[in-house]
GROMACS .gro file of C-alpha atoms in nm:
model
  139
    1UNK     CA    1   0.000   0.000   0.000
    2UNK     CA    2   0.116   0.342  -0.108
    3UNK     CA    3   0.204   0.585   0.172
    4UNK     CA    4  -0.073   0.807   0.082
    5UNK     CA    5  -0.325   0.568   0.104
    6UNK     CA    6  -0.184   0.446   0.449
    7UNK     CA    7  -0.280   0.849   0.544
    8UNK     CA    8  -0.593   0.850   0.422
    9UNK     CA    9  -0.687   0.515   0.582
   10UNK     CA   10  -0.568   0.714   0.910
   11UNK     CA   11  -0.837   0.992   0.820
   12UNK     CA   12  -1.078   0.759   0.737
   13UNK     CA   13  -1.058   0.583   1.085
   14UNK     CA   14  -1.202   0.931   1.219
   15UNK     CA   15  -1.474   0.947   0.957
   16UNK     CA   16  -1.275   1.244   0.781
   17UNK     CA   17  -1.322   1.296   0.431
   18UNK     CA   18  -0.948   1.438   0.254
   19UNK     CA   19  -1.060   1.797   0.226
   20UNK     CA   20  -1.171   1.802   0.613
   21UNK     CA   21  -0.803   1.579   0.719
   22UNK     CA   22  -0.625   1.852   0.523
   23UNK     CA   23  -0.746   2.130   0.716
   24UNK     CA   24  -0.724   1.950   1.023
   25UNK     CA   25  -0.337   1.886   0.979
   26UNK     CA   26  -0.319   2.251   0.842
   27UNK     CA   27  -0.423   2.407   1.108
   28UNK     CA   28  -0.217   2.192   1.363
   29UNK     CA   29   0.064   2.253   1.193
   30UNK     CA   30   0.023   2.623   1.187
   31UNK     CA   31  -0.019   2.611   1.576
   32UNK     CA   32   0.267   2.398   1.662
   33UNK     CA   33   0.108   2.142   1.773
   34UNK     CA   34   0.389   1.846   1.694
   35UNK     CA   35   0.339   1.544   1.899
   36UNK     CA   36   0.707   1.574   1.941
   37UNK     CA   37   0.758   1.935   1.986
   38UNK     CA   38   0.951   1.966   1.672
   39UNK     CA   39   0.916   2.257   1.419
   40UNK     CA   40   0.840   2.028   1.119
   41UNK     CA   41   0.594   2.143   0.905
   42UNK     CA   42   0.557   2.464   1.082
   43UNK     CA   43   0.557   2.605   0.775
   44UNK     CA   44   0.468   2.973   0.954
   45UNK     CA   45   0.653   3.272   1.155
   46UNK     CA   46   0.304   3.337   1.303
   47UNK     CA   47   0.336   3.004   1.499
   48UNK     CA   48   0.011   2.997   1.659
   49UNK     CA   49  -0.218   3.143   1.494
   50UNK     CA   50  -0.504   2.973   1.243
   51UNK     CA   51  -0.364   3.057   0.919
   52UNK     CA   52  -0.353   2.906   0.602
   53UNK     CA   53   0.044   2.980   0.568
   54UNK     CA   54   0.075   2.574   0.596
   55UNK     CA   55  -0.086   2.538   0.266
   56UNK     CA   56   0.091   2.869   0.078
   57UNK     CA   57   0.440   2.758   0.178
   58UNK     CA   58   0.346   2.395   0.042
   59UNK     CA   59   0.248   2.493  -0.260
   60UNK     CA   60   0.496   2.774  -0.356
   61UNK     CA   61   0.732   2.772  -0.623
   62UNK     CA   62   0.952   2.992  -0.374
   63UNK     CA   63   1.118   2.659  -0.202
   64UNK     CA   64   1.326   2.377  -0.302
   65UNK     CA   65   1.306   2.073  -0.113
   66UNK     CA   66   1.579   1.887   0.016
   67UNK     CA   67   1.660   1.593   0.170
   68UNK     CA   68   1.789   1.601   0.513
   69UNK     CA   69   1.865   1.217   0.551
   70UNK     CA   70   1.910   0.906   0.391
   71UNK     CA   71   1.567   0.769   0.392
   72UNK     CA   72   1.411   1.061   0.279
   73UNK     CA   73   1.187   1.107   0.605
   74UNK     CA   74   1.278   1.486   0.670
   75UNK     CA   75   1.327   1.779   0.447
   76UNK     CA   76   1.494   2.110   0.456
   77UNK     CA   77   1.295   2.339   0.241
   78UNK     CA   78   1.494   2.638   0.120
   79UNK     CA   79   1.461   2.952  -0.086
   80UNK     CA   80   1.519   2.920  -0.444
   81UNK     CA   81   1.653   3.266  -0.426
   82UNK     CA   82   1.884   3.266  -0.113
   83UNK     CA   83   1.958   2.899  -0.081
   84UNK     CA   84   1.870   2.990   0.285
   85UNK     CA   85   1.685   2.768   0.454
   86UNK     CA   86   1.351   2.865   0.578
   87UNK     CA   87   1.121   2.569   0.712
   88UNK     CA   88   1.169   2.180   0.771
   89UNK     CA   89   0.936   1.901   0.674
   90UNK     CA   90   0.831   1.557   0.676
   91UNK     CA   91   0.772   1.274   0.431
   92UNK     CA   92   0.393   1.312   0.566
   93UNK     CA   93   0.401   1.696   0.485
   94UNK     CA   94   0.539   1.626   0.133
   95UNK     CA   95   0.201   1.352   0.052
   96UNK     CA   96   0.023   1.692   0.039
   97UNK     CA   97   0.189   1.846  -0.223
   98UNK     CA   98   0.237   1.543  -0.391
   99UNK     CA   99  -0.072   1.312  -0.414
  100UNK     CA  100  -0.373   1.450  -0.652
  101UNK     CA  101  -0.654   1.482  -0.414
  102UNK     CA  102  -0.490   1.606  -0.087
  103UNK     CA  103  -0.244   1.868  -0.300
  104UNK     CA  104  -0.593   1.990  -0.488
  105UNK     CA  105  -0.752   2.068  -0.115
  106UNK     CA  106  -0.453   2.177  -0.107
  107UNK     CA  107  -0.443   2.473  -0.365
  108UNK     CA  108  -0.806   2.546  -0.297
  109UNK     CA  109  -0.695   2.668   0.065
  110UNK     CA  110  -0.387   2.837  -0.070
  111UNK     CA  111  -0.535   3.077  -0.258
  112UNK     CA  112  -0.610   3.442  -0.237
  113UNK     CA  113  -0.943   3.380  -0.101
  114UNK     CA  114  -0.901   3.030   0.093
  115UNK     CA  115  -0.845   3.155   0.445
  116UNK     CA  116  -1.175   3.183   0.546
  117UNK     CA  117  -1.274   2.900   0.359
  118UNK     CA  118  -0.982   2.705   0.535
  119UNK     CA  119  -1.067   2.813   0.863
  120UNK     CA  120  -1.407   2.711   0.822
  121UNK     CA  121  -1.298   2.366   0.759
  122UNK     CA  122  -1.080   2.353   1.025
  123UNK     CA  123  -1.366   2.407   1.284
  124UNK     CA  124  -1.567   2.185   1.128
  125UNK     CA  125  -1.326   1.917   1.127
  126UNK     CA  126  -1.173   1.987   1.476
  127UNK     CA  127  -1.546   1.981   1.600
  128UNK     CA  128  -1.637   1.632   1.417
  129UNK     CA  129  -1.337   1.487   1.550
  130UNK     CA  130  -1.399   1.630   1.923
  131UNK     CA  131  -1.753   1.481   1.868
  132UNK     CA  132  -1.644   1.116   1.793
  133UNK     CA  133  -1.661   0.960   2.140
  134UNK     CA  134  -1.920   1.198   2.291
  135UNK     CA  135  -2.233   0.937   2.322
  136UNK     CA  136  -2.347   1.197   2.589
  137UNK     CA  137  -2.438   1.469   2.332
  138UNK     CA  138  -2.695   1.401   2.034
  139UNK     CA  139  -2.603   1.506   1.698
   0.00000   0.00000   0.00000
């Protein structure tokens, strides 16, 4: 089984759908919220804050990605410009710009007008996930 589908099998265990698992891992990777505490896929300086940077970094043109070790698990991703590098990544951040469906979600919040659509997600999302084991409260 191919990585990606390995991901999505992960989303589908919470009854996500790929546009709503997208903006969920957006929007915890804006606000640093790493299971290790590391600063991958922070793709952001506003760490913290609900933005949509995740998705605008991912898709630019501005950065070249770069292996950081021998199994290709991390990345460095620098400016095509400077060389400098700017953010660091994982092979899990790279599925979304490179499988179809999740780098189309994708794009759609990357664009001009996909914060708010983004952040609307996200709720929704966070909140169906939240709501998964809570047989207390109807639906």
């Amino acid at each position: 089984m191919a990585p990606e589908e390995l991901f999505l099998d992960k989303a589908q265990l919470l009854s996500l759908t790929s546009p709503e698992w997208v903006a969920l891992v957006g929007g915890l990777r804006a606000m640093n919220t790493n299971h290790d505490g590391s600063a991958h896929g922070i793709f952001t300086d506003r760490v913290g804050v609900l933005t949509n940077d995740f998705f605008t970094v991912l898709t630019s043109m501005d950065f070249d990605w770069k292996k950081t070790d021998a199994k290709g698990m991390t990345f460095s991703l620098n400016d095509r410009t400077t060389g400098e590098k700017r953010f660091t990544a994982t092979r899990s951040d790279l599925l979304f710009g490179s499988n179809s469906q999740l780098r189309a979600v994708a794009e759609a919040y990357a664009g001009s007008d996909g914060h708010k659509r983004f952040v609307k997600a996200f709720v929704k999302a966070w909140d169906k996930v939240m709501m998964l084991d809570r047989y207390d409260v109807k639906v």
